Amino acid sequence: MTDAVIKISDEFSGAGGGDNCDLIIYGEYYAAVFDGASALGVSDLAPAEFVRMFASNFAAEFEKTHDLCSAINSAANIVSAASVQGGESGMSPSAAAVFVSVGGRSVRIAAFGDCTALVIGEDGTERIHKTDVDALDDEVLERVKNIRAQTGYDVADIVSSDEIKAMLIANRRKMNAIGGYRVLSAGMPPVTQDDIIVRPLDGVKKIVLFSDGFDAAEDRLAAGEPFCEVYKKLRADEDNDAKLNNRPRFKKSDDATALSFEIVSR
């Protein structure tokens, strides 16, 4: 495979409610999925706008350099300058993301926040996913479950309580902080080659990227079911669990985005 390029096999992005702050971008040699989050405080950028700005600057830089690190860092510097925080208590918009680039006989992957890459090969599937956000979320969900066990309240009511909201805000303040988690946002430490996962192209059959809105349907995405059908089933299941008791979570539905592609010879 001398000149390997990306060939898209399926893509889908559906809102969980309100504006969809997820985004898919791709070219011949790169692909990425973004999951935007709003600012806490005053910001000049809405989360969807933040994601679009980051994505467009990443794509422009990558087309020039074909280097994942420099493209991510260049985009981060530009959006950092445009993200105005609301005083000492404010935080700029942010985004989880997963990036893939192809060059030579290798594929390079960088994941931030809670987006996921599945590298599906002849010998099985490798799941590339950072767990730092999951660990923080799991602590809050454990508290939610304890409250439900003690009170019998519905999860939907518990997650809207002042206590749980305060825990979630406290976790947000850990983004790009020591002991916290790393996401695309103002103050993000520069990405280095140590942050890039490199895998040989030989044996890779397919790669699937997705945002956390599809976490509950990961197996179906990996199995190659049409993403639009997976989305419909996911939303039906969520509608049937409107009180969030069957699958405890922080809101009924989240933006759900997935991209599937092969890497082929030109």
Short mmCIF file of C-alpha atoms in Angstrom, two decimals:
data_model
loop_
_atom_site.label_atom_id
_atom_site.label_comp_id
_atom_site.label_asym_id
_atom_site.label_seq_id
_atom_site.Cartn_x
_atom_site.Cartn_y
_atom_site.Cartn_z
CA MET A 1 0.00 0.00 0.00
CA THR A 2 2.23 2.79 -1.28
CA ASP A 3 -0.23 5.71 -1.33
CA ALA A 4 -2.89 4.95 1.26
CA VAL A 5 -5.99 7.13 1.48
CA ILE A 6 -9.17 7.16 3.51
CA LYS A 7 -12.35 5.76 1.96
CA ILE A 8 -15.50 6.63 3.91
CA SER A 9 -17.99 3.79 4.36
CA ASP A 10 -20.56 5.41 6.70
CA GLU A 11 -21.08 8.65 8.58
CA PHE A 12 -23.81 10.06 10.77
CA SER A 13 -24.32 12.90 13.25
CA GLY A 14 -27.56 13.42 15.16
CA ALA A 15 -28.48 15.94 17.82
CA GLY A 16 -29.40 14.82 21.29
CA GLY A 17 -31.61 17.84 21.80
CA GLY A 18 -31.04 21.43 20.78
CA ASP A 19 -28.02 22.36 18.70
CA ASN A 20 -25.74 19.56 17.57
CA CYS A 21 -22.25 20.46 18.80
CA ASP A 22 -20.62 17.37 17.27
CA LEU A 23 -18.81 17.53 13.93
CA ILE A 24 -17.20 15.20 11.39
CA ILE A 25 -14.38 16.25 9.09
CA TYR A 26 -12.18 14.25 6.73
CA GLY A 27 -9.91 14.42 3.72
CA GLU A 28 -7.83 11.91 1.81
CA TYR A 29 -5.30 11.55 4.63
CA TYR A 30 -7.13 12.55 7.81
CA ALA A 31 -10.42 12.18 9.66
CA ALA A 32 -11.75 13.50 12.95
CA VAL A 33 -14.85 13.49 15.12
CA PHE A 34 -15.49 16.36 17.57
CA ASP A 35 -17.85 16.65 20.54
CA GLY A 36 -18.26 20.25 21.69
CA ALA A 37 -19.11 21.48 25.19
CA SER A 38 -20.37 24.91 26.18
CA ALA A 39 -18.47 27.51 28.15
CA LEU A 40 -19.09 28.16 31.84
CA GLY A 41 -19.18 31.93 32.02
CA VAL A 42 -19.15 34.42 29.16
CA SER A 43 -17.51 33.45 25.88
CA ASP A 44 -17.41 34.94 22.41
CA LEU A 45 -17.79 31.41 20.98
CA ALA A 46 -20.78 29.10 21.13
CA PRO A 47 -19.69 25.45 21.41
CA ALA A 48 -20.70 24.58 17.83
CA GLU A 49 -18.82 27.61 16.55
CA PHE A 50 -15.78 26.68 18.66
CA VAL A 51 -15.78 23.20 17.14
CA ARG A 52 -16.13 24.51 13.58
CA MET A 53 -13.30 26.99 14.11
CA PHE A 54 -11.00 24.34 15.56
CA ALA A 55 -11.85 21.88 12.78
CA SER A 56 -11.33 24.31 9.93
CA ASN A 57 -7.98 25.49 11.26
CA PHE A 58 -6.87 21.92 11.92
CA ALA A 59 -7.79 20.88 8.38
CA ALA A 60 -6.01 23.86 6.82
CA GLU A 61 -2.82 23.20 8.77
CA PHE A 62 -2.91 19.46 8.15
CA GLU A 63 -3.24 19.95 4.40
CA LYS A 64 -0.01 21.98 4.55
CA THR A 65 2.04 19.81 6.90
CA HIS A 66 0.43 16.36 7.02
CA ASP A 67 1.54 16.39 10.65
CA LEU A 68 -1.07 15.57 13.31
CA CYS A 69 0.73 17.30 16.20
CA SER A 70 1.36 20.59 14.44
CA ALA A 71 -2.17 20.70 13.00
CA ILE A 72 -3.80 20.16 16.41
CA ASN A 73 -1.48 22.63 18.13
CA SER A 74 -1.94 25.27 15.44
CA ALA A 75 -5.73 25.03 15.72
CA ALA A 76 -5.54 25.10 19.53
CA ASN A 77 -3.49 28.30 19.48
CA ILE A 78 -5.95 30.04 17.16
CA VAL A 79 -9.09 29.10 19.10
CA SER A 80 -7.40 29.90 22.42
CA ALA A 81 -6.89 33.45 21.25
CA ALA A 82 -10.57 33.67 20.25
CA SER A 83 -12.00 32.10 23.44
CA VAL A 84 -12.81 34.83 25.94
CA GLN A 85 -13.45 33.60 29.45
CA GLY A 86 -15.98 35.21 31.77
CA GLY A 87 -13.87 36.38 34.67
CA GLU A 88 -11.97 34.17 37.10
CA SER A 89 -14.87 31.74 37.42
CA GLY A 90 -15.43 31.32 33.69
CA MET A 91 -14.20 28.58 31.39
CA SER A 92 -13.98 28.74 27.63
CA PRO A 93 -15.77 26.30 25.31
CA SER A 94 -14.12 22.93 24.90
CA ALA A 95 -14.37 19.77 22.86
CA ALA A 96 -13.50 16.13 23.04
CA ALA A 97 -12.12 14.77 19.78
CA VAL A 98 -10.44 11.86 18.09
CA PHE A 99 -8.10 12.40 15.13
CA VAL A 100 -6.69 9.93 12.60
CA SER A 101 -4.07 10.51 9.95
CA VAL A 102 -2.59 8.20 7.34
CA GLY A 103 0.94 8.40 5.99
CA GLY A 104 3.41 5.87 4.66
CA ARG A 105 2.41 2.47 5.99
CA SER A 106 1.11 3.76 9.32
CA VAL A 107 -2.03 5.17 10.86
CA ARG A 108 -1.75 7.74 13.64
CA ILE A 109 -4.47 8.34 16.22
CA ALA A 110 -4.88 11.01 18.90
CA ALA A 111 -7.83 10.98 21.32
CA PHE A 112 -8.89 13.68 23.77
CA GLY A 113 -11.78 13.64 26.20
CA ASP A 114 -14.34 10.89 25.74
CA CYS A 115 -14.36 10.30 21.98
CA THR A 116 -13.36 6.82 20.82
CA ALA A 117 -11.56 5.09 17.96
CA LEU A 118 -12.06 1.42 17.13
CA VAL A 119 -9.27 -0.04 15.00
CA ILE A 120 -10.83 -3.18 13.56
CA GLY A 121 -8.27 -5.62 12.20
CA GLU A 122 -7.85 -9.20 11.15
CA ASP A 123 -6.81 -10.16 14.69
CA GLY A 124 -9.54 -8.30 16.57
CA THR A 125 -10.50 -4.78 17.60
CA GLU A 126 -8.39 -2.25 19.47
CA ARG A 127 -10.36 0.37 21.41
CA ILE A 128 -8.53 3.69 21.77
CA HIS A 129 -10.18 5.83 24.40
CA LYS A 130 -8.93 8.03 27.24
CA THR A 131 -10.41 7.07 30.60
CA ASP A 132 -9.74 10.22 32.64
CA VAL A 133 -13.16 11.77 31.88
CA ASP A 134 -14.88 8.42 32.48
CA ALA A 135 -13.32 8.16 35.93
CA LEU A 136 -14.70 11.56 36.94
CA ASP A 137 -18.13 10.81 35.48
CA ASP A 138 -18.23 7.43 37.20
CA GLU A 139 -17.68 9.07 40.59
CA VAL A 140 -20.68 11.32 40.03
CA LEU A 141 -22.84 8.49 38.72
CA GLU A 142 -21.95 6.40 41.75
CA ARG A 143 -23.23 9.20 43.96
CA VAL A 144 -26.39 9.39 41.82
CA LYS A 145 -26.98 5.65 42.30
CA ASN A 146 -26.44 5.95 46.04
CA ILE A 147 -29.01 8.74 46.28
CA ARG A 148 -31.48 6.69 44.26
CA ALA A 149 -30.95 3.66 46.51
CA GLN A 150 -31.51 5.79 49.61
CA THR A 151 -34.46 7.85 48.38
CA GLY A 152 -36.08 6.01 45.48
CA TYR A 153 -35.98 9.22 43.43
CA ASP A 154 -35.71 8.98 39.65
CA VAL A 155 -32.25 9.52 38.21
CA ALA A 156 -33.62 12.31 36.00
CA ASP A 157 -34.53 14.27 39.13
CA ILE A 158 -31.32 13.45 40.97
CA VAL A 159 -29.01 14.65 38.18
CA SER A 160 -30.79 18.03 38.14
CA SER A 161 -30.21 18.54 41.87
CA ASP A 162 -27.85 21.22 43.17
CA GLU A 163 -25.49 18.60 44.62
CA ILE A 164 -24.97 16.75 41.34
CA LYS A 165 -24.77 19.94 39.30
CA ALA A 166 -22.03 21.16 41.64
CA MET A 167 -20.10 17.92 41.21
CA LEU A 168 -20.31 18.15 37.43
CA ILE A 169 -19.16 21.79 37.43
CA ALA A 170 -16.26 20.87 39.71
CA ASN A 171 -15.24 18.19 37.22
CA ARG A 172 -15.42 20.67 34.35
CA ARG A 173 -12.95 22.85 36.21
CA LYS A 174 -10.44 20.02 36.01
CA MET A 175 -10.09 20.26 32.23
CA ASN A 176 -6.46 20.78 31.23
CA ALA A 177 -5.51 20.94 34.90
CA ILE A 178 -3.07 18.79 36.84
CA GLY A 179 -4.89 15.69 38.00
CA GLY A 180 -7.76 16.40 35.64
CA TYR A 181 -8.34 15.60 32.01
CA ARG A 182 -7.19 16.93 28.65
CA VAL A 183 -9.52 18.41 26.05
CA LEU A 184 -9.39 20.85 23.17
CA SER A 185 -9.73 24.25 24.83
CA ALA A 186 -7.88 27.36 25.88
CA GLY A 187 -4.90 26.35 27.99
CA MET A 188 -4.56 22.88 26.47
CA PRO A 189 -0.94 21.68 26.82
CA PRO A 190 0.79 21.26 23.44
CA VAL A 191 0.39 17.88 21.82
CA THR A 192 3.61 15.93 21.31
CA GLN A 193 4.47 12.71 19.53
CA ASP A 194 4.04 10.94 22.87
CA ASP A 195 0.30 11.65 22.58
CA ILE A 196 0.05 9.98 19.18
CA ILE A 197 -0.72 6.27 18.90
CA VAL A 198 0.92 4.73 15.82
CA ARG A 199 -0.22 1.48 14.27
CA PRO A 200 0.84 -0.31 11.06
CA LEU A 201 -1.68 -0.27 8.24
CA ASP A 202 -1.16 -3.96 7.54
CA GLY A 203 -4.14 -5.91 8.81
CA VAL A 204 -6.38 -2.89 9.46
CA LYS A 205 -9.80 -3.59 7.95
CA LYS A 206 -11.78 -0.60 9.20
CA ILE A 207 -11.64 2.28 11.67
CA VAL A 208 -14.70 3.65 13.46
CA LEU A 209 -14.66 7.01 15.26
CA PHE A 210 -17.51 8.12 17.50
CA SER A 211 -18.54 10.60 20.17
CA ASP A 212 -19.79 9.55 23.60
CA GLY A 213 -23.43 9.89 22.55
CA PHE A 214 -22.97 6.53 20.82
CA ASP A 215 -21.19 4.82 23.73
CA ALA A 216 -24.20 2.65 24.55
CA ALA A 217 -24.27 1.36 20.96
CA GLU A 218 -20.53 0.72 20.49
CA ASP A 219 -20.95 -2.97 19.63
CA ARG A 220 -23.47 -2.18 16.91
CA LEU A 221 -21.19 0.46 15.39
CA ALA A 222 -18.30 -1.99 15.37
CA ALA A 223 -20.47 -4.67 13.77
CA GLY A 224 -21.11 -2.42 10.78
CA GLU A 225 -24.81 -1.75 11.26
CA PRO A 226 -25.91 1.41 9.38
CA PHE A 227 -25.29 4.32 11.71
CA CYS A 228 -28.66 5.95 10.99
CA GLU A 229 -30.41 2.75 12.11
CA VAL A 230 -28.26 2.51 15.22
CA TYR A 231 -29.19 6.10 16.03
CA LYS A 232 -32.93 5.39 15.65
CA LYS A 233 -32.72 2.38 17.96
CA LEU A 234 -30.64 4.33 20.49
CA ARG A 235 -33.15 7.16 20.61
CA ALA A 236 -36.06 4.73 20.95
CA ASP A 237 -34.34 3.05 23.90
CA GLU A 238 -33.69 6.45 25.48
CA ASP A 239 -37.30 7.53 24.98
CA ASN A 240 -38.36 4.37 26.81
CA ASP A 241 -36.01 5.30 29.64
CA ALA A 242 -36.93 8.97 30.01
CA LYS A 243 -36.41 8.88 33.79
CA LEU A 244 -32.84 7.57 33.21
CA ASN A 245 -33.29 4.70 35.68
CA ASN A 246 -32.45 1.78 33.35
CA ARG A 247 -29.18 3.32 32.16
CA PRO A 248 -28.18 6.06 34.61
CA ARG A 249 -26.72 9.06 32.78
CA PHE A 250 -26.69 12.84 33.02
CA LYS A 251 -29.30 13.59 30.35
CA LYS A 252 -31.75 11.60 28.28
CA SER A 253 -29.95 12.00 24.95
CA ASP A 254 -26.59 13.35 23.86
CA ASP A 255 -25.32 14.34 20.42
CA ALA A 256 -24.27 11.12 18.71
CA THR A 257 -21.76 11.06 15.87
CA ALA A 258 -19.92 8.24 14.12
CA LEU A 259 -17.59 7.88 11.14
CA SER A 260 -16.43 4.62 9.56
CA PHE A 261 -13.73 4.26 6.93
CA GLU A 262 -11.30 1.90 5.29
CA ILE A 263 -7.73 2.74 4.31
CA VAL A 264 -7.13 1.79 0.69
CA SER A 265 -4.59 2.23 -2.06
CA ARG A 266 -5.28 5.11 -4.38
#
